[in-house]
JSON list of C-alpha atoms in Angstrom, two decimals:
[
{"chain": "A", "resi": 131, "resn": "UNK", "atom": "CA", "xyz": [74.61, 54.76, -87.84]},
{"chain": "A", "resi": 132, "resn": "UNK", "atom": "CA", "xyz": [75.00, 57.34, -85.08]},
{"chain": "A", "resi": 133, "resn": "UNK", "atom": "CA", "xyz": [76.97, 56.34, -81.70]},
{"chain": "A", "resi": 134, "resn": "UNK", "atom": "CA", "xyz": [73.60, 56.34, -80.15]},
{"chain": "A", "resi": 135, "resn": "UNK", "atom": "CA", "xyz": [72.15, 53.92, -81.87]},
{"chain": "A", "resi": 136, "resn": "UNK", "atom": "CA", "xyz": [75.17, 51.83, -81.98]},
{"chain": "A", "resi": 137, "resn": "UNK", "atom": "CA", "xyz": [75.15, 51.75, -78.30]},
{"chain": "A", "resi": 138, "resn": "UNK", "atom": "CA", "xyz": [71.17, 50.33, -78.33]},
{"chain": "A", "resi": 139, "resn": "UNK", "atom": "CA", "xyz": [72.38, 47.91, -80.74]},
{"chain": "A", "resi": 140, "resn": "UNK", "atom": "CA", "xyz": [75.22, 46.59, -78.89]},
{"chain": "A", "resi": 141, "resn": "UNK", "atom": "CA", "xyz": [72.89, 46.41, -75.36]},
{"chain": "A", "resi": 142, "resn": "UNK", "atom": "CA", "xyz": [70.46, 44.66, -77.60]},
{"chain": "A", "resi": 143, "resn": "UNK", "atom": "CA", "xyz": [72.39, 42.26, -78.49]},
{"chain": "A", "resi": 144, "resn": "UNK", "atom": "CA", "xyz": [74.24, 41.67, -74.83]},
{"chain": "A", "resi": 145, "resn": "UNK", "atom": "CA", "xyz": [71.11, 40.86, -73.44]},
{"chain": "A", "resi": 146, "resn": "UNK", "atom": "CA", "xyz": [69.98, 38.20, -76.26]},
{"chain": "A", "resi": 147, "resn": "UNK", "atom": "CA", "xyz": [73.17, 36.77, -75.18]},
{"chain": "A", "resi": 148, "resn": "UNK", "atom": "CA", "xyz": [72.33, 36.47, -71.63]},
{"chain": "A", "resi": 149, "resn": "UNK", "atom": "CA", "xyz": [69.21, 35.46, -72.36]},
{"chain": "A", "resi": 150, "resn": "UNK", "atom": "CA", "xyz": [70.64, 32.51, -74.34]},
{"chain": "A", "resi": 151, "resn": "UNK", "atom": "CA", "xyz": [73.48, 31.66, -72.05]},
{"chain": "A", "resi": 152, "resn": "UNK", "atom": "CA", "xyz": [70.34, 31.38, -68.98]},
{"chain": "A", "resi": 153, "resn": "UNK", "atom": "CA", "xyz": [68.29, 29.01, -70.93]},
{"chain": "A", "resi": 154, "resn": "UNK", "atom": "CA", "xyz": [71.09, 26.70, -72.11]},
{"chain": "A", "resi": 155, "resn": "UNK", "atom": "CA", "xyz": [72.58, 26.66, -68.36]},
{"chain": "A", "resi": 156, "resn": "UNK", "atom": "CA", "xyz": [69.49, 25.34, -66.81]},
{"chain": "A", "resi": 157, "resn": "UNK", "atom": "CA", "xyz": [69.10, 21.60, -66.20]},
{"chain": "A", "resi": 158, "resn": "UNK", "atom": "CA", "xyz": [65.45, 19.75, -66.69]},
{"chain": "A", "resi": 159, "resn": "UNK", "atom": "CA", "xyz": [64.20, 16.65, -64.94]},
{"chain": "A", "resi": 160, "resn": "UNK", "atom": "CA", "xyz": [63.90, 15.13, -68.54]},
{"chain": "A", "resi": 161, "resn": "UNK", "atom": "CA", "xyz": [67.44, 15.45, -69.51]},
{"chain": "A", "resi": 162, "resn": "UNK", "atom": "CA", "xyz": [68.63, 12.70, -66.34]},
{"chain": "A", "resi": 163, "resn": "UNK", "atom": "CA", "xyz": [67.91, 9.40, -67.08]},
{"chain": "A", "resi": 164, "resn": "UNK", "atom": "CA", "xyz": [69.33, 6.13, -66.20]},
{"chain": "A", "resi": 165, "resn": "UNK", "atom": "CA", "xyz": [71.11, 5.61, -69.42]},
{"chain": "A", "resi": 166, "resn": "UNK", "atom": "CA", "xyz": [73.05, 8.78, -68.74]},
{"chain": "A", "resi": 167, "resn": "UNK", "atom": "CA", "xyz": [75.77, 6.55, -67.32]},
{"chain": "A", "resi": 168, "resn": "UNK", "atom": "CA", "xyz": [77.97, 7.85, -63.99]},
{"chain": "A", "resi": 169, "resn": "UNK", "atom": "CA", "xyz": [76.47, 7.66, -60.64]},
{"chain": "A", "resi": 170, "resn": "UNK", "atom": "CA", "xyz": [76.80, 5.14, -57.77]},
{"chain": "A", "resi": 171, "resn": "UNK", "atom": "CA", "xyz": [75.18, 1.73, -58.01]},
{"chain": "A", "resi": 172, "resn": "UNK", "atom": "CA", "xyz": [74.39, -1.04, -56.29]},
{"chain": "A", "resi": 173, "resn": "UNK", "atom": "CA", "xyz": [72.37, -3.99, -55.12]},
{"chain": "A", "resi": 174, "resn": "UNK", "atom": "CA", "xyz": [69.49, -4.28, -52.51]},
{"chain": "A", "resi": 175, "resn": "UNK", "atom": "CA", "xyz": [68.79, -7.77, -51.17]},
{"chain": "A", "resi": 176, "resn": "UNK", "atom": "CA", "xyz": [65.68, -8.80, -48.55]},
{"chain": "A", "resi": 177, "resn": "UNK", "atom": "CA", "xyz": [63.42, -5.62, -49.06]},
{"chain": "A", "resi": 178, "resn": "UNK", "atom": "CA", "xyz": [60.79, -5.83, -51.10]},
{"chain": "A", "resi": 179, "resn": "UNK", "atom": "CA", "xyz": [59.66, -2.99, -53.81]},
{"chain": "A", "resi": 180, "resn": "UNK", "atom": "CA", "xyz": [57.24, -0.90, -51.65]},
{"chain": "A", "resi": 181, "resn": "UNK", "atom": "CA", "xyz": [60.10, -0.49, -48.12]},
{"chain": "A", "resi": 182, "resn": "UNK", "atom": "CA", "xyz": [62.22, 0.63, -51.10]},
{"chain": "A", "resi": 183, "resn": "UNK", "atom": "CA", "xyz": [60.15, 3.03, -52.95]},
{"chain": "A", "resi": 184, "resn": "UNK", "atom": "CA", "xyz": [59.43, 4.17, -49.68]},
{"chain": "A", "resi": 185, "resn": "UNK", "atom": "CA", "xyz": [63.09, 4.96, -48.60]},
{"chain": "A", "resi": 186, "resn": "UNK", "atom": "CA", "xyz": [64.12, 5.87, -51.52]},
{"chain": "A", "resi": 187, "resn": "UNK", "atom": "CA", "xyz": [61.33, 8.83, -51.38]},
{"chain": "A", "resi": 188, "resn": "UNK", "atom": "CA", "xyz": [62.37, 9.72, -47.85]},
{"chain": "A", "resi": 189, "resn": "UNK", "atom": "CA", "xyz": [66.01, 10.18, -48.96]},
{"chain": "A", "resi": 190, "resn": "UNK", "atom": "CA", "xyz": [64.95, 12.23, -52.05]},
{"chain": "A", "resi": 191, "resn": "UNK", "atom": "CA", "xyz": [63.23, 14.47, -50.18]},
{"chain": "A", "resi": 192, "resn": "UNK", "atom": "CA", "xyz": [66.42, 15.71, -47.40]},
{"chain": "A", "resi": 193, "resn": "UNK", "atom": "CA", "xyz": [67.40, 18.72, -48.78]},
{"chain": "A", "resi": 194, "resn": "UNK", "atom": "CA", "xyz": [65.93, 18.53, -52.05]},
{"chain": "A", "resi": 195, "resn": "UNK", "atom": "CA", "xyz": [62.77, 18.77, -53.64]},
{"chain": "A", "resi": 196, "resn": "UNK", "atom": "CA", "xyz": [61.03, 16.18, -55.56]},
{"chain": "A", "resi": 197, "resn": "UNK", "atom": "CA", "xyz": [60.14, 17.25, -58.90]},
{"chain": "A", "resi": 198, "resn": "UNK", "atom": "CA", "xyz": [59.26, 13.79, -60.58]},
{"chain": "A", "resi": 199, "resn": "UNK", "atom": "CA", "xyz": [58.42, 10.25, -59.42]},
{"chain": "A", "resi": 200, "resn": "UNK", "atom": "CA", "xyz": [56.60, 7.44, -60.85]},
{"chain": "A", "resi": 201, "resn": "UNK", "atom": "CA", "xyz": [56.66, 4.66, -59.16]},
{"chain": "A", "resi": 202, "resn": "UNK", "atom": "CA", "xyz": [55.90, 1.69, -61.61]},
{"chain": "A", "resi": 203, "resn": "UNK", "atom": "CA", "xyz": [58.80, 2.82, -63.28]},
{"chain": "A", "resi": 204, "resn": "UNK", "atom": "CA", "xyz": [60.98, 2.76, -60.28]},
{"chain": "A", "resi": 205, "resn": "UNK", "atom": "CA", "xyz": [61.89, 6.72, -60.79]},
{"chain": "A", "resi": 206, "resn": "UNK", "atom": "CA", "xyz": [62.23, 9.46, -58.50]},
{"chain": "A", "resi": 207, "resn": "UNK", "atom": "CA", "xyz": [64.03, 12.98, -59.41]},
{"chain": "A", "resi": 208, "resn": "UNK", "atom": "CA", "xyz": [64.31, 15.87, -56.81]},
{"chain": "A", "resi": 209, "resn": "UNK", "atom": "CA", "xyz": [66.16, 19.36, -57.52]},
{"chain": "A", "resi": 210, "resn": "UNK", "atom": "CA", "xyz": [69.24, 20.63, -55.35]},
{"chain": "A", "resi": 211, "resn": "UNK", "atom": "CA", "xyz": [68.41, 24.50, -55.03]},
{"chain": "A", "resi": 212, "resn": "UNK", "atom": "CA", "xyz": [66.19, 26.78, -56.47]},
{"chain": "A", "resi": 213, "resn": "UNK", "atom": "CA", "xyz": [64.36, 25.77, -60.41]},
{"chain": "A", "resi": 214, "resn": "UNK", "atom": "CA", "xyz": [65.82, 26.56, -63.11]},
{"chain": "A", "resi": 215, "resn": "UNK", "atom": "CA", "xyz": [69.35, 26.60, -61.71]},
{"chain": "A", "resi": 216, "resn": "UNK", "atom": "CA", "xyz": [69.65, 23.87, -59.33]},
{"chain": "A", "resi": 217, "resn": "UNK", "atom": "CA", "xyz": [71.16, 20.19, -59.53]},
{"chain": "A", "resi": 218, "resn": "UNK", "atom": "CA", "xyz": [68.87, 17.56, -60.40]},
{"chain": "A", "resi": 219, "resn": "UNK", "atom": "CA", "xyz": [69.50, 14.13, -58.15]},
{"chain": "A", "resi": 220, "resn": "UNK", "atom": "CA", "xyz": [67.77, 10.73, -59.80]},
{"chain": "A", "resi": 221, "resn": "UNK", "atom": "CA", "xyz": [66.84, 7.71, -58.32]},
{"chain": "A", "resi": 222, "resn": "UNK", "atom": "CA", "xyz": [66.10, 4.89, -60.40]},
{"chain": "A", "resi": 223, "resn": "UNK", "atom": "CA", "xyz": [64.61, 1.21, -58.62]},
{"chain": "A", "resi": 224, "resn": "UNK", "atom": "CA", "xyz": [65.14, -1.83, -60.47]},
{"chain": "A", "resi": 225, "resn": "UNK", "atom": "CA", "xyz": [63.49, -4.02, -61.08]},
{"chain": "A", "resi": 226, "resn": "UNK", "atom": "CA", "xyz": [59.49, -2.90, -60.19]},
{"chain": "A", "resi": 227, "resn": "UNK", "atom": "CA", "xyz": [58.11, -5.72, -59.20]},
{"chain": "A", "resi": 228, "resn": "UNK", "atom": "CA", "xyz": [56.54, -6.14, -55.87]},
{"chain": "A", "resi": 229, "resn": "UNK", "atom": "CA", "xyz": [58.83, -9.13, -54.59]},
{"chain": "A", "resi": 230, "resn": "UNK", "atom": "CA", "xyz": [62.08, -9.67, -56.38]},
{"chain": "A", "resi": 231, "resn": "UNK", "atom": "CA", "xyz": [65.09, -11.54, -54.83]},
{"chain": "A", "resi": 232, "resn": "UNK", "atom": "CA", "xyz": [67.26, -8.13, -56.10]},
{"chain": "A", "resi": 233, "resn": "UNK", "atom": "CA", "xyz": [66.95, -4.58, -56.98]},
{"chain": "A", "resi": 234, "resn": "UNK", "atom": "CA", "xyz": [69.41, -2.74, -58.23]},
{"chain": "A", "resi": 235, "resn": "UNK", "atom": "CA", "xyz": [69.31, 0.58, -57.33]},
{"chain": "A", "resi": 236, "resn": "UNK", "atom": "CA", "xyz": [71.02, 3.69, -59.28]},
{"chain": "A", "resi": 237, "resn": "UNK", "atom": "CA", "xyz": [71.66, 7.11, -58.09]},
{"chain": "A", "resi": 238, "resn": "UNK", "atom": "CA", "xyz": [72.51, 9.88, -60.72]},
{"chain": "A", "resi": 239, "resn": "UNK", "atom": "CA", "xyz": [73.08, 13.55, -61.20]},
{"chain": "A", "resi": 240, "resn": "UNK", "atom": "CA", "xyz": [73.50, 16.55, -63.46]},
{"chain": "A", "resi": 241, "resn": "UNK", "atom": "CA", "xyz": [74.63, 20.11, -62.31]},
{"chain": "A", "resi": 242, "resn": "UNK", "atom": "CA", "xyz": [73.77, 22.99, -64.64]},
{"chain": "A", "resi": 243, "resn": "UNK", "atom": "CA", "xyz": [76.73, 24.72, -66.66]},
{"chain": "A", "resi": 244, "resn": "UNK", "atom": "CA", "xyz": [76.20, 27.76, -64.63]},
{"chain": "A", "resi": 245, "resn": "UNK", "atom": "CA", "xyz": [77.04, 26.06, -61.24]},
{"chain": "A", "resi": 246, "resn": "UNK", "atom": "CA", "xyz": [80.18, 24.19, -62.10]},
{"chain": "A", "resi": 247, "resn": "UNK", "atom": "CA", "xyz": [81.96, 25.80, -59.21]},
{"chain": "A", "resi": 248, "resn": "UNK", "atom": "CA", "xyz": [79.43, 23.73, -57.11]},
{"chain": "A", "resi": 249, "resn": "UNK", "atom": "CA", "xyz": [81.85, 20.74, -56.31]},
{"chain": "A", "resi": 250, "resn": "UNK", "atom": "CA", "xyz": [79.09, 19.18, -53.60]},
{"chain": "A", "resi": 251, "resn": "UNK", "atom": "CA", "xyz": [78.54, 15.14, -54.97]},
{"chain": "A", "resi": 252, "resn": "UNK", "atom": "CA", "xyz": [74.92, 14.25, -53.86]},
{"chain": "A", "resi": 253, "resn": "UNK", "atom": "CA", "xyz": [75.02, 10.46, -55.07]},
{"chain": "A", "resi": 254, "resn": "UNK", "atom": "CA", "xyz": [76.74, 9.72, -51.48]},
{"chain": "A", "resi": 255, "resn": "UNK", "atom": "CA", "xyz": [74.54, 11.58, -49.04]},
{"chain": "A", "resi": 256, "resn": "UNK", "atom": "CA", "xyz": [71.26, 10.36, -50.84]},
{"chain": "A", "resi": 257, "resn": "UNK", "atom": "CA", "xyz": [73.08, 6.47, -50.43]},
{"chain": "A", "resi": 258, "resn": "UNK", "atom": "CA", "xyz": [73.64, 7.03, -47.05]},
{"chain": "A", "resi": 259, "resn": "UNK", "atom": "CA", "xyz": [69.83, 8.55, -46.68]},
{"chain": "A", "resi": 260, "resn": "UNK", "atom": "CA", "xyz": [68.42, 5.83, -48.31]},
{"chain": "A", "resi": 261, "resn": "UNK", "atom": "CA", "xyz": [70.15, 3.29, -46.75]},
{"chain": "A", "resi": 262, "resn": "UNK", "atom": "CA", "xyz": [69.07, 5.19, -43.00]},
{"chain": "A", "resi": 263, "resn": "UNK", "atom": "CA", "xyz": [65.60, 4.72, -44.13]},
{"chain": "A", "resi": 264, "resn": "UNK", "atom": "CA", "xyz": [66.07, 1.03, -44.96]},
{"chain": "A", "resi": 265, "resn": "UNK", "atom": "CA", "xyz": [67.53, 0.02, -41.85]},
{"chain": "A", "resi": 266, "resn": "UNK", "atom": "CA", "xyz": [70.58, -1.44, -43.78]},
{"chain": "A", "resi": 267, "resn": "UNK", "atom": "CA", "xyz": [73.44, 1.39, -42.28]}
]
């Protein structure tokens, strides 16, 4: 093998590793869910399901952009910076029904590998969003 072709070898194979390295540094809206464990939790009492869905979709979208929500499941994800890259911030409402005495609401998230050095939490400023919007501050 001549140094030539050594060299398109080796550049070859540099930029499969990149490649590889991107993809498995991004973060998806599918990978966050409820069960992940971590985030901040905690109880909402007088409100009923629609005042929080709606304040819960007000604080989702400050700064972020919502990239799932379905609201009979209680679920709302946004994304923290630009796709495929940025942070991914769920909110998950429970339970659903229209009129319970208590929800329990639970705010997650997941950074990509290739932002570690981003040290910004967004569980708290999404609380005290939410929380705005409800009227409970």
């Amino acid at each position: 093998m001549t140094a030539e072709n050594r060299h398109r070898c080796l550049q070859a194979l540099m930029a499969s590793l990149l490649s590889i390295s991107l993809l498995t540094a991004c973060v998806s809206a599918d990978s966050l869910q409820l069960s992940n464990g971590g985030g901040k939790s905690f109880t909402v009492r007088g409100k009923n399901y629609d005042q929080i869905w709606k304040a819960a979709m007000q604080a989702m979208s400050t700064d972020m952009s919502i990239v799932e929500s379905h609201r009979p499941s209680g679920v709302i994800k946004s994304r923290v910076g630009a796709p495929p890259s940025g942070k991914i911030v769920g909110f998950f409402i429970q339970p659903t029904l229209p009129t319970a005495s208590d929800y329990t609401v639970t705010i997650v998230s997941k950074k990509p590998l290739q932002t570690d050095l981003v040290d910004r939490d967004w569980e708290p400023s999404v609380v005290e969003d939410f929380k705005a919007a409800l009227g409970l501050r």
